[in-house]
């Protein structure tokens, strides 16, 4: 290491003289300018160091040019200021400070007549420290040998280099300390600033929530009546009441019906059945709440409620759904005998729907179309259609009812809810939570009736002049009746009906994943979902392998129990007919696995089997089963899938995105999901069917648009070209 350091010092010492000499030309100027035109050469010197400046200038005195020199440092010390320099000039001085110093030249034109090429050439040599000493004189004075003198010179040069490196290192440490101190101050300043911004943001959120809460409450005060989903009748029975104008109606003990558990056959609770008078009362109250006459306070009706008001109530409803999650789960399990997982999915989906619809409420907007007529203006307003009759099902009792109600309320419509007689408490809880969130009385009313009186009560509700639109979610058979009745009274209908969803398995699919998804799609909630996997269509080249995987997947599934014995018996009867027809069962069969629960089954069906020969071909089973078809091509799979009268949803299993998308565009279904379970929905995408599965779309903006109508208003100014009356 010492040897390497010595070599470095020697190299530096020899290198310094090589870079000190400099040659340049300096142009003469007339002088007298306000600012000097100097050419300066800068160097650095430590304090108390000897500096020798040797400047050799071309030309001579009296040649019409005057070359002046000025040697000074950056702290104001002048070391030499010779004038009219020519030839070789040497200046020696000892520095007064650690500082940069400049050797400056200025060439002034002094001749009266023009001078050819008024330029002086300068050769500048600056020696500092050891290089500036006269070593010949030192050698003679101290009687040193030439080698001793040279080594002494090199030693002093090396020492100067080391001293300069120490100085630079000291400066670097000072700069580092300064940077670290600055960084520390900047860090704490940033932390303090972020803390202030976070505190300000929290304060703003709290303030705005309080502001909008107070604004909503002042515009539409919440109902003062405390609502209870269950009331006691005179016999002490727990009864789901009819709920109108923010309050439950008195219960007639002779007009109640039981809700029976299919697991125990016991009455879970009871519900009050509506008569035509209760229907008219609910419709009239809904109209007054919509138009503004119900509150008798001078305030506008729900149709003129601000978007902020509607949005905030829906958001608070979502919060309350999460708070009352266990209550909602229990109600679904008690009434429909579903498994806890299905009830939980309903709650989670419902909260998602509520928040998404709330975020879309302010998206409803009209247009200002152009009019080719002078001084004329046109406006297209989107207005709520009016009171909506919502008839939801029991199989996804919470999510489908809440979505329908919320889309109508979000658009500014009032609602009459005809709850399912199989899940009246679940539907009543939705109404209760909405009123707890601050929904004005009369905007949401609910009633239910027995299955025996359903046709009469439903037509009475549809016929009421206050009802302006109907949303029905249920079977295709009932949907046809609802549609015909609505047409009779010229009422528009939004319908999401049953399905016979196909799952197409292509030869490039992940067969293991496809088998699991098909099995789950067929069995979840006892197959009582319009989105269930009812048909599995597989290409022949992978059929054998897929069937083996499908059987293994089905063996792990439990179908659960139907909502009542009639549903289970129908599903079993459809399978029994297939067995009697000679169809092969890969697994399961027409038998009960548990009380009111059909055994999960896969039955093989010939693709050419006509619909009228076998019910399972195109009839919704509503059981944990699926029919399996083997085809030889993509075209045959598409043809078979489209042969159904239904068109709600389909799935495709393929790893080839282009192939799957092309097939999806050919399928006659409202939604097609690739590599996914059939029981899938997204709160942000449109949902609805085609063909026998209904019409219209729900979810987000699409659902809100179903409950508004366009109104065209024009204004004709004084200069409008109005034709003269004949």
mmCIF file of N, CA and C in Angstrom, residues 583-708:
data_model
loop_
_atom_site.group_PDB
_atom_site.id
_atom_site.type_symbol
_atom_site.label_atom_id
_atom_site.label_comp_id
_atom_site.label_asym_id
_atom_site.label_seq_id
_atom_site.Cartn_x
_atom_site.Cartn_y
_atom_site.Cartn_z
ATOM 1 N N UNK A 583 -82.051 -42.760 -20.883
ATOM 2 C CA UNK A 583 -80.841 -41.936 -20.852
ATOM 3 C C UNK A 583 -79.897 -42.386 -19.734
ATOM 4 N N UNK A 584 -78.614 -42.328 -20.015
ATOM 5 C CA UNK A 584 -77.591 -42.762 -19.059
ATOM 6 C C UNK A 584 -77.316 -41.665 -18.030
ATOM 7 N N UNK A 585 -77.176 -42.048 -16.782
ATOM 8 C CA UNK A 585 -76.774 -41.135 -15.718
ATOM 9 C C UNK A 585 -75.302 -41.388 -15.395
ATOM 10 N N UNK A 586 -74.460 -40.361 -15.574
ATOM 11 C CA UNK A 586 -73.055 -40.500 -15.190
ATOM 12 C C UNK A 586 -72.918 -40.535 -13.678
ATOM 13 N N UNK A 587 -73.804 -39.838 -13.001
ATOM 14 C CA UNK A 587 -73.812 -39.799 -11.545
ATOM 15 C C UNK A 587 -75.212 -39.395 -11.104
ATOM 16 N N UNK A 588 -75.624 -39.848 -9.924
ATOM 17 C CA UNK A 588 -76.925 -39.463 -9.395
ATOM 18 C C UNK A 588 -78.071 -40.223 -10.027
ATOM 19 N N UNK A 589 -79.246 -39.617 -9.952
ATOM 20 C CA UNK A 589 -80.447 -40.236 -10.486
ATOM 21 C C UNK A 589 -81.680 -39.578 -9.897
ATOM 22 N N UNK A 590 -82.866 -40.012 -10.292
ATOM 23 C CA UNK A 590 -84.119 -39.397 -9.829
ATOM 24 C C UNK A 590 -84.502 -39.833 -8.421
ATOM 25 N N UNK A 591 -83.713 -39.371 -7.452
ATOM 26 C CA UNK A 591 -83.983 -39.751 -6.069
ATOM 27 C C UNK A 591 -83.562 -38.627 -5.132
ATOM 28 N N UNK A 592 -84.093 -38.648 -3.928
ATOM 29 C CA UNK A 592 -83.780 -37.630 -2.943
ATOM 30 C C UNK A 592 -82.521 -38.018 -2.167
ATOM 31 N N UNK A 593 -81.614 -37.073 -2.009
ATOM 32 C CA UNK A 593 -80.429 -37.302 -1.184
ATOM 33 C C UNK A 593 -80.740 -36.999 0.274
ATOM 34 N N UNK A 594 -81.523 -35.965 0.489
ATOM 35 C CA UNK A 594 -82.004 -35.590 1.818
ATOM 36 C C UNK A 594 -83.462 -35.184 1.659
ATOM 37 N N UNK A 595 -84.100 -34.851 2.734
ATOM 38 C CA UNK A 595 -85.488 -34.422 2.658
ATOM 39 C C UNK A 595 -85.590 -33.172 1.795
ATOM 40 N N UNK A 596 -86.444 -33.231 0.779
ATOM 41 C CA UNK A 596 -86.660 -32.125 -0.160
ATOM 42 C C UNK A 596 -85.363 -31.700 -0.851
ATOM 43 N N UNK A 597 -84.454 -32.642 -1.027
ATOM 44 C CA UNK A 597 -83.202 -32.350 -1.719
ATOM 45 C C UNK A 597 -82.847 -33.448 -2.693
ATOM 46 N N UNK A 598 -82.825 -33.136 -3.997
ATOM 47 C CA UNK A 598 -82.537 -34.134 -5.030
ATOM 48 C C UNK A 598 -81.035 -34.413 -5.071
ATOM 49 N N UNK A 599 -80.689 -35.660 -5.395
ATOM 50 C CA UNK A 599 -79.285 -36.042 -5.500
ATOM 51 C C UNK A 599 -78.650 -35.352 -6.711
ATOM 52 N N UNK A 600 -77.447 -34.749 -6.559
ATOM 53 C CA UNK A 600 -76.765 -34.143 -7.706
ATOM 54 C C UNK A 600 -76.588 -35.154 -8.828
ATOM 55 N N UNK A 601 -76.958 -34.758 -10.053
ATOM 56 C CA UNK A 601 -77.013 -35.725 -11.159
ATOM 57 C C UNK A 601 -76.504 -35.116 -12.458
ATOM 58 N N UNK A 602 -75.915 -35.993 -13.286
ATOM 59 C CA UNK A 602 -75.547 -35.660 -14.660
ATOM 60 C C UNK A 602 -76.153 -36.738 -15.552
ATOM 61 N N UNK A 603 -76.998 -36.322 -16.509
ATOM 62 C CA UNK A 603 -77.657 -37.269 -17.401
ATOM 63 C C UNK A 603 -77.218 -36.984 -18.833
ATOM 64 N N UNK A 604 -76.844 -38.028 -19.554
ATOM 65 C CA UNK A 604 -76.386 -37.892 -20.938
ATOM 66 C C UNK A 604 -77.601 -37.869 -21.862
ATOM 67 N N UNK A 605 -77.624 -36.866 -22.767
ATOM 68 C CA UNK A 605 -78.753 -36.704 -23.687
ATOM 69 C C UNK A 605 -78.208 -36.600 -25.105
ATOM 70 N N UNK A 606 -78.868 -37.260 -26.034
ATOM 71 C CA UNK A 606 -78.512 -37.172 -27.456
ATOM 72 C C UNK A 606 -78.830 -35.762 -27.948
ATOM 73 N N UNK A 607 -77.870 -35.078 -28.617
ATOM 74 C CA UNK A 607 -78.119 -33.714 -29.100
ATOM 75 C C UNK A 607 -79.319 -33.601 -30.032
ATOM 76 N N UNK A 608 -79.717 -34.708 -30.652
ATOM 77 C CA UNK A 608 -80.830 -34.664 -31.608
ATOM 78 C C UNK A 608 -82.191 -34.911 -30.944
ATOM 79 N N UNK A 609 -82.208 -35.091 -29.632
ATOM 80 C CA UNK A 609 -83.477 -35.365 -28.943
ATOM 81 C C UNK A 609 -84.390 -34.144 -29.024
ATOM 82 N N UNK A 610 -85.617 -34.303 -29.524
ATOM 83 C CA UNK A 610 -86.528 -33.152 -29.618
ATOM 84 C C UNK A 610 -87.032 -32.713 -28.244
ATOM 85 N N UNK A 611 -87.392 -31.431 -28.153
ATOM 86 C CA UNK A 611 -87.841 -30.861 -26.884
ATOM 87 C C UNK A 611 -89.109 -31.532 -26.372
ATOM 88 N N UNK A 612 -90.016 -31.857 -27.284
ATOM 89 C CA UNK A 612 -91.301 -32.405 -26.843
ATOM 90 C C UNK A 612 -91.197 -33.865 -26.400
ATOM 91 N N UNK A 613 -90.045 -34.478 -26.623
ATOM 92 C CA UNK A 613 -89.868 -35.875 -26.219
ATOM 93 C C UNK A 613 -89.315 -35.983 -24.801
ATOM 94 N N UNK A 614 -88.482 -35.023 -24.415
ATOM 95 C CA UNK A 614 -87.802 -35.101 -23.124
ATOM 96 C C UNK A 614 -87.833 -33.719 -22.464
ATOM 97 N N UNK A 615 -88.392 -33.632 -21.277
ATOM 98 C CA UNK A 615 -88.547 -32.342 -20.607
ATOM 99 C C UNK A 615 -87.205 -31.683 -20.292
ATOM 100 N N UNK A 616 -86.196 -32.494 -19.959
ATOM 101 C CA UNK A 616 -84.917 -31.937 -19.535
ATOM 102 C C UNK A 616 -84.196 -31.201 -20.653
ATOM 103 N N UNK A 617 -84.615 -31.435 -21.905
ATOM 104 C CA UNK A 617 -83.952 -30.795 -23.044
ATOM 105 C C UNK A 617 -84.085 -29.278 -22.966
ATOM 106 N N UNK A 618 -85.282 -28.768 -22.666
ATOM 107 C CA UNK A 618 -85.440 -27.313 -22.648
ATOM 108 C C UNK A 618 -86.415 -26.829 -21.578
ATOM 109 N N UNK A 619 -86.504 -27.566 -20.489
ATOM 110 C CA UNK A 619 -87.331 -27.120 -19.362
ATOM 111 C C UNK A 619 -86.421 -26.895 -18.159
ATOM 112 N N UNK A 620 -86.583 -25.756 -17.510
ATOM 113 C CA UNK A 620 -85.771 -25.433 -16.349
ATOM 114 C C UNK A 620 -86.057 -26.439 -15.233
ATOM 115 N N UNK A 621 -85.016 -27.136 -14.762
ATOM 116 C CA UNK A 621 -85.242 -28.180 -13.753
ATOM 117 C C UNK A 621 -85.343 -27.608 -12.343
ATOM 118 N N UNK A 622 -84.604 -26.541 -12.067
ATOM 119 C CA UNK A 622 -84.540 -25.968 -10.720
ATOM 120 C C UNK A 622 -84.105 -27.025 -9.702
ATOM 121 N N UNK A 623 -83.210 -27.891 -10.146
ATOM 122 C CA UNK A 623 -82.651 -28.918 -9.277
ATOM 123 C C UNK A 623 -81.159 -29.026 -9.515
ATOM 124 N N UNK A 624 -80.419 -29.737 -8.646
ATOM 125 C CA UNK A 624 -78.959 -29.842 -8.765
ATOM 126 C C UNK A 624 -78.543 -30.861 -9.820
ATOM 127 N N UNK A 625 -78.860 -30.571 -11.064
ATOM 128 C CA UNK A 625 -78.572 -31.526 -12.140
ATOM 129 C C UNK A 625 -78.266 -30.770 -13.421
ATOM 130 N N UNK A 626 -77.677 -31.502 -14.364
ATOM 131 C CA UNK A 626 -77.400 -30.939 -15.687
ATOM 132 C C UNK A 626 -77.439 -32.061 -16.708
ATOM 133 N N UNK A 627 -77.817 -31.712 -17.936
ATOM 134 C CA UNK A 627 -77.794 -32.676 -19.039
ATOM 135 C C UNK A 627 -76.508 -32.482 -19.826
ATOM 136 N N UNK A 628 -75.904 -33.582 -20.253
ATOM 137 C CA UNK A 628 -74.620 -33.556 -20.955
ATOM 138 C C UNK A 628 -74.820 -33.949 -22.409
ATOM 139 N N UNK A 629 -74.279 -33.136 -23.330
ATOM 140 C CA UNK A 629 -74.387 -33.387 -24.768
ATOM 141 C C UNK A 629 -72.980 -33.442 -25.354
ATOM 142 N N UNK A 630 -72.746 -34.382 -26.243
ATOM 143 C CA UNK A 630 -71.460 -34.512 -26.924
ATOM 144 C C UNK A 630 -71.656 -34.143 -28.387
ATOM 145 N N UNK A 631 -70.872 -33.167 -28.876
ATOM 146 C CA UNK A 631 -70.979 -32.708 -30.265
ATOM 147 C C UNK A 631 -69.606 -32.799 -30.917
ATOM 148 N N UNK A 632 -69.591 -32.694 -32.250
ATOM 149 C CA UNK A 632 -68.334 -32.905 -32.961
ATOM 150 C C UNK A 632 -67.674 -31.625 -33.456
ATOM 151 N N UNK A 633 -68.275 -30.436 -33.260
ATOM 152 C CA UNK A 633 -67.672 -29.213 -33.789
ATOM 153 C C UNK A 633 -68.191 -27.995 -33.035
ATOM 154 N N UNK A 634 -67.484 -26.875 -33.226
ATOM 155 C CA UNK A 634 -67.916 -25.608 -32.633
ATOM 156 C C UNK A 634 -69.275 -25.192 -33.182
ATOM 157 N N UNK A 635 -69.456 -25.392 -34.478
ATOM 158 C CA UNK A 635 -70.722 -24.989 -35.110
ATOM 159 C C UNK A 635 -71.888 -25.763 -34.511
ATOM 160 N N UNK A 636 -71.690 -27.060 -34.300
ATOM 161 C CA UNK A 636 -72.750 -27.879 -33.711
ATOM 162 C C UNK A 636 -73.037 -27.441 -32.267
ATOM 163 N N UNK A 637 -71.974 -27.051 -31.542
ATOM 164 C CA UNK A 637 -72.162 -26.580 -30.164
ATOM 165 C C UNK A 637 -72.983 -25.293 -30.139
ATOM 166 N N UNK A 638 -72.692 -24.390 -31.063
ATOM 167 C CA UNK A 638 -73.449 -23.131 -31.139
ATOM 168 C C UNK A 638 -74.898 -23.409 -31.501
ATOM 169 N N UNK A 639 -75.112 -24.288 -32.480
ATOM 170 C CA UNK A 639 -76.481 -24.597 -32.905
ATOM 171 C C UNK A 639 -77.289 -25.185 -31.756
ATOM 172 N N UNK A 640 -76.674 -26.103 -31.024
ATOM 173 C CA UNK A 640 -77.384 -26.736 -29.916
ATOM 174 C C UNK A 640 -77.670 -25.730 -28.797
ATOM 175 N N UNK A 641 -76.688 -24.885 -28.492
ATOM 176 C CA UNK A 641 -76.892 -23.885 -27.434
ATOM 177 C C UNK A 641 -78.016 -22.926 -27.795
ATOM 178 N N UNK A 642 -78.072 -22.510 -29.061
ATOM 179 C CA UNK A 642 -79.082 -21.545 -29.502
ATOM 180 C C UNK A 642 -80.453 -22.171 -29.740
ATOM 181 N N UNK A 643 -80.547 -23.489 -29.673
ATOM 182 C CA UNK A 643 -81.836 -24.142 -29.934
ATOM 183 C C UNK A 643 -82.825 -23.958 -28.787
ATOM 184 N N UNK A 644 -82.351 -23.464 -27.653
ATOM 185 C CA UNK A 644 -83.232 -23.278 -26.498
ATOM 186 C C UNK A 644 -84.156 -22.084 -26.703
ATOM 187 N N UNK A 645 -85.312 -22.148 -26.081
ATOM 188 C CA UNK A 645 -86.235 -21.004 -26.102
ATOM 189 C C UNK A 645 -85.747 -19.893 -25.192
ATOM 190 N N UNK A 646 -84.797 -20.229 -24.306
ATOM 191 C CA UNK A 646 -84.285 -19.247 -23.355
ATOM 192 C C UNK A 646 -83.047 -18.550 -23.904
ATOM 193 N N UNK A 647 -82.694 -17.437 -23.275
ATOM 194 C CA UNK A 647 -81.501 -16.707 -23.695
ATOM 195 C C UNK A 647 -80.958 -15.822 -22.594
ATOM 196 N N UNK A 648 -80.817 -16.389 -21.398
ATOM 197 C CA UNK A 648 -80.357 -15.573 -20.268
ATOM 198 C C UNK A 648 -78.836 -15.529 -20.184
ATOM 199 N N UNK A 649 -78.209 -16.675 -19.980
ATOM 200 C CA UNK A 649 -76.752 -16.666 -19.843
ATOM 201 C C UNK A 649 -76.153 -17.968 -20.361
ATOM 202 N N UNK A 650 -74.875 -17.879 -20.757
ATOM 203 C CA UNK A 650 -74.134 -19.050 -21.234
ATOM 204 C C UNK A 650 -72.686 -18.906 -20.801
ATOM 205 N N UNK A 651 -71.976 -20.028 -20.768
ATOM 206 C CA UNK A 651 -70.548 -19.998 -20.468
ATOM 207 C C UNK A 651 -69.794 -20.794 -21.519
ATOM 208 N N UNK A 652 -68.544 -20.392 -21.742
ATOM 209 C CA UNK A 652 -67.650 -21.087 -22.676
ATOM 210 C C UNK A 652 -66.354 -21.369 -21.935
ATOM 211 N N UNK A 653 -65.808 -22.557 -22.118
ATOM 212 C CA UNK A 653 -64.536 -22.917 -21.497
ATOM 213 C C UNK A 653 -63.516 -23.162 -22.611
ATOM 214 N N UNK A 654 -62.527 -22.270 -22.681
ATOM 215 C CA UNK A 654 -61.512 -22.344 -23.737
ATOM 216 C C UNK A 654 -60.319 -21.500 -23.324
ATOM 217 N N UNK A 655 -59.126 -21.916 -23.743
ATOM 218 C CA UNK A 655 -57.930 -21.111 -23.497
ATOM 219 C C UNK A 655 -57.587 -20.244 -24.695
ATOM 220 N N UNK A 656 -58.368 -20.349 -25.762
ATOM 221 C CA UNK A 656 -58.156 -19.545 -26.966
ATOM 222 C C UNK A 656 -59.141 -18.381 -26.926
ATOM 223 N N UNK A 657 -58.636 -17.204 -26.589
ATOM 224 C CA UNK A 657 -59.519 -16.053 -26.392
ATOM 225 C C UNK A 657 -60.249 -15.673 -27.676
ATOM 226 N N UNK A 658 -59.541 -15.655 -28.794
ATOM 227 C CA UNK A 658 -60.170 -15.271 -30.064
ATOM 228 C C UNK A 658 -61.292 -16.246 -30.424
ATOM 229 N N UNK A 659 -61.018 -17.521 -30.281
ATOM 230 C CA UNK A 659 -62.027 -18.545 -30.593
ATOM 231 C C UNK A 659 -63.254 -18.403 -29.687
ATOM 232 N N UNK A 660 -63.007 -18.197 -28.395
ATOM 233 C CA UNK A 660 -64.114 -18.088 -27.443
ATOM 234 C C UNK A 660 -64.938 -16.827 -27.685
ATOM 235 N N UNK A 661 -64.259 -15.709 -27.997
ATOM 236 C CA UNK A 661 -64.994 -14.467 -28.247
ATOM 237 C C UNK A 661 -65.856 -14.581 -29.501
ATOM 238 N N UNK A 662 -65.308 -15.194 -30.542
ATOM 239 C CA UNK A 662 -66.095 -15.384 -31.764
ATOM 240 C C UNK A 662 -67.326 -16.242 -31.484
ATOM 241 N N UNK A 663 -67.144 -17.299 -30.713
ATOM 242 C CA UNK A 663 -68.283 -18.145 -30.364
ATOM 243 C C UNK A 663 -69.277 -17.371 -29.505
ATOM 244 N N UNK A 664 -68.770 -16.592 -28.553
ATOM 245 C CA UNK A 664 -69.650 -15.826 -27.682
ATOM 246 C C UNK A 664 -70.533 -14.865 -28.443
ATOM 247 N N UNK A 665 -70.012 -14.279 -29.511
ATOM 248 C CA UNK A 665 -70.812 -13.346 -30.312
ATOM 249 C C UNK A 665 -71.911 -14.057 -31.087
ATOM 250 N N UNK A 666 -71.745 -15.349 -31.316
ATOM 251 C CA UNK A 666 -72.756 -16.112 -32.052
ATOM 252 C C UNK A 666 -73.854 -16.664 -31.146
ATOM 253 N N UNK A 667 -73.622 -16.672 -29.855
ATOM 254 C CA UNK A 667 -74.605 -17.238 -28.928
ATOM 255 C C UNK A 667 -75.722 -16.242 -28.645
ATOM 256 N N UNK A 668 -76.948 -16.706 -28.643
ATOM 257 C CA UNK A 668 -78.123 -15.848 -28.453
ATOM 258 C C UNK A 668 -78.482 -15.782 -26.972
ATOM 259 N N UNK A 669 -77.616 -15.078 -26.230
ATOM 260 C CA UNK A 669 -77.792 -14.960 -24.783
ATOM 261 C C UNK A 669 -77.441 -13.538 -24.343
ATOM 262 N N UNK A 670 -78.089 -13.110 -23.267
ATOM 263 C CA UNK A 670 -77.851 -11.757 -22.770
ATOM 264 C C UNK A 670 -76.461 -11.557 -22.229
ATOM 265 N N UNK A 671 -75.882 -12.594 -21.652
ATOM 266 C CA UNK A 671 -74.509 -12.516 -21.170
ATOM 267 C C UNK A 671 -73.813 -13.852 -21.389
ATOM 268 N N UNK A 672 -72.562 -13.769 -21.780
ATOM 269 C CA UNK A 672 -71.743 -14.960 -22.010
ATOM 270 C C UNK A 672 -70.459 -14.786 -21.207
ATOM 271 N N UNK A 673 -70.146 -15.759 -20.368
ATOM 272 C CA UNK A 673 -68.953 -15.693 -19.530
ATOM 273 C C UNK A 673 -67.983 -16.788 -19.962
ATOM 274 N N UNK A 674 -66.729 -16.424 -20.124
ATOM 275 C CA UNK A 674 -65.705 -17.351 -20.598
ATOM 276 C C UNK A 674 -64.821 -17.773 -19.432
ATOM 277 N N UNK A 675 -64.668 -19.089 -19.264
ATOM 278 C CA UNK A 675 -63.854 -19.668 -18.190
ATOM 279 C C UNK A 675 -64.344 -19.220 -16.815
ATOM 280 N N UNK A 676 -65.632 -19.296 -16.614
ATOM 281 C CA UNK A 676 -66.236 -18.794 -15.383
ATOM 282 C C UNK A 676 -67.435 -19.658 -15.022
ATOM 283 N N UNK A 677 -67.805 -19.635 -13.750
ATOM 284 C CA UNK A 677 -69.018 -20.319 -13.319
ATOM 285 C C UNK A 677 -70.223 -19.590 -13.900
ATOM 286 N N UNK A 678 -71.273 -20.327 -14.181
ATOM 287 C CA UNK A 678 -72.450 -19.702 -14.801
ATOM 288 C C UNK A 678 -73.155 -18.750 -13.845
ATOM 289 N N UNK A 679 -73.081 -19.042 -12.545
ATOM 290 C CA UNK A 679 -73.739 -18.187 -11.547
ATOM 291 C C UNK A 679 -72.810 -17.015 -11.253
ATOM 292 N N UNK A 680 -72.719 -16.113 -12.214
ATOM 293 C CA UNK A 680 -71.824 -14.959 -12.085
ATOM 294 C C UNK A 680 -72.545 -13.701 -12.528
ATOM 295 N N UNK A 681 -72.302 -12.626 -11.811
ATOM 296 C CA UNK A 681 -72.812 -11.321 -12.212
ATOM 297 C C UNK A 681 -71.829 -10.266 -11.747
ATOM 298 N N UNK A 682 -71.843 -9.137 -12.396
ATOM 299 C CA UNK A 682 -70.993 -8.013 -12.010
ATOM 300 C C UNK A 682 -71.872 -6.797 -11.790
ATOM 301 N N UNK A 683 -71.632 -6.081 -10.713
ATOM 302 C CA UNK A 683 -72.468 -4.918 -10.401
ATOM 303 C C UNK A 683 -72.290 -3.805 -11.420
ATOM 304 N N UNK A 684 -71.203 -3.857 -12.199
ATOM 305 C CA UNK A 684 -70.929 -2.782 -13.151
ATOM 306 C C UNK A 684 -71.347 -3.099 -14.579
ATOM 307 N N UNK A 685 -71.805 -4.331 -14.842
ATOM 308 C CA UNK A 685 -72.170 -4.716 -16.206
ATOM 309 C C UNK A 685 -73.658 -4.934 -16.349
ATOM 310 N N UNK A 686 -74.194 -4.827 -17.570
ATOM 311 C CA UNK A 686 -75.637 -5.013 -17.777
ATOM 312 C C UNK A 686 -76.037 -6.470 -17.604
ATOM 313 N N UNK A 687 -77.217 -6.682 -17.039
ATOM 314 C CA UNK A 687 -77.721 -8.043 -16.857
ATOM 315 C C UNK A 687 -79.159 -8.119 -17.331
ATOM 316 N N UNK A 688 -79.438 -9.115 -18.153
ATOM 317 C CA UNK A 688 -80.786 -9.324 -18.666
ATOM 318 C C UNK A 688 -80.770 -10.403 -19.724
ATOM 319 N N UNK A 689 -81.945 -10.789 -20.183
ATOM 320 C CA UNK A 689 -82.038 -11.885 -21.130
ATOM 321 C C UNK A 689 -82.559 -11.471 -22.484
ATOM 322 N N UNK A 690 -82.542 -12.430 -23.402
ATOM 323 C CA UNK A 690 -83.148 -12.278 -24.725
ATOM 324 C C UNK A 690 -84.070 -13.479 -24.931
ATOM 325 N N UNK A 691 -84.792 -13.459 -26.014
ATOM 326 C CA UNK A 691 -85.749 -14.528 -26.340
ATOM 327 C C UNK A 691 -86.691 -14.768 -25.158
ATOM 328 N N UNK A 692 -86.843 -16.007 -24.730
ATOM 329 C CA UNK A 692 -87.796 -16.326 -23.676
ATOM 330 C C UNK A 692 -87.327 -16.000 -22.279
ATOM 331 N N UNK A 693 -86.191 -15.319 -22.153
ATOM 332 C CA UNK A 693 -85.670 -14.964 -20.827
ATOM 333 C C UNK A 693 -85.927 -13.509 -20.465
ATOM 334 N N UNK A 694 -86.798 -12.848 -21.232
ATOM 335 C CA UNK A 694 -87.192 -11.496 -20.855
ATOM 336 C C UNK A 694 -86.542 -10.423 -21.685
ATOM 337 N N UNK A 695 -86.733 -9.172 -21.250
ATOM 338 C CA UNK A 695 -86.146 -8.028 -21.946
ATOM 339 C C UNK A 695 -85.870 -6.919 -20.950
ATOM 340 N N UNK A 696 -85.015 -5.990 -21.384
ATOM 341 C CA UNK A 696 -84.570 -4.915 -20.499
ATOM 342 C C UNK A 696 -83.281 -5.319 -19.798
ATOM 343 N N UNK A 697 -82.629 -4.340 -19.186
ATOM 344 C CA UNK A 697 -81.354 -4.594 -18.516
ATOM 345 C C UNK A 697 -81.334 -3.949 -17.131
ATOM 346 N N UNK A 698 -80.670 -4.624 -16.216
ATOM 347 C CA UNK A 698 -80.471 -4.109 -14.873
ATOM 348 C C UNK A 698 -78.977 -3.873 -14.636
ATOM 349 N N UNK A 699 -78.683 -3.292 -13.469
ATOM 350 C CA UNK A 699 -77.333 -3.008 -12.972
ATOM 351 C C UNK A 699 -76.870 -1.613 -13.395
ATOM 352 N N UNK A 700 -76.331 -0.888 -12.438
ATOM 353 C CA UNK A 700 -75.647 0.385 -12.656
ATOM 354 C C UNK A 700 -76.470 1.347 -13.515
ATOM 355 N N UNK A 701 -75.815 1.978 -14.503
ATOM 356 C CA UNK A 701 -76.506 2.946 -15.368
ATOM 357 C C UNK A 701 -77.639 2.299 -16.153
ATOM 358 N N UNK A 702 -77.439 1.040 -16.563
ATOM 359 C CA UNK A 702 -78.466 0.371 -17.369
ATOM 360 C C UNK A 702 -79.770 0.226 -16.580
ATOM 361 N N UNK A 703 -79.661 -0.119 -15.315
ATOM 362 C CA UNK A 703 -80.854 -0.253 -14.494
ATOM 363 C C UNK A 703 -81.551 1.067 -14.267
ATOM 364 N N UNK A 704 -80.806 2.130 -14.039
ATOM 365 C CA UNK A 704 -81.413 3.447 -13.831
ATOM 366 C C UNK A 704 -82.146 3.919 -15.081
ATOM 367 N N UNK A 705 -81.550 3.658 -16.252
ATOM 368 C CA UNK A 705 -82.177 4.104 -17.501
ATOM 369 C C UNK A 705 -83.520 3.417 -17.745
ATOM 370 N N UNK A 706 -83.748 2.254 -17.150
ATOM 371 C CA UNK A 706 -85.025 1.556 -17.318
ATOM 372 C C UNK A 706 -86.185 2.317 -16.670
ATOM 373 N N UNK A 707 -85.881 3.200 -15.729
ATOM 374 C CA UNK A 707 -86.942 3.849 -14.962
ATOM 375 C C UNK A 707 -87.019 5.355 -15.199
ATOM 376 N N UNK A 708 -86.466 5.803 -16.315
ATOM 377 C CA UNK A 708 -86.623 7.199 -16.725
ATOM 378 C C UNK A 708 -87.204 7.226 -18.135
#
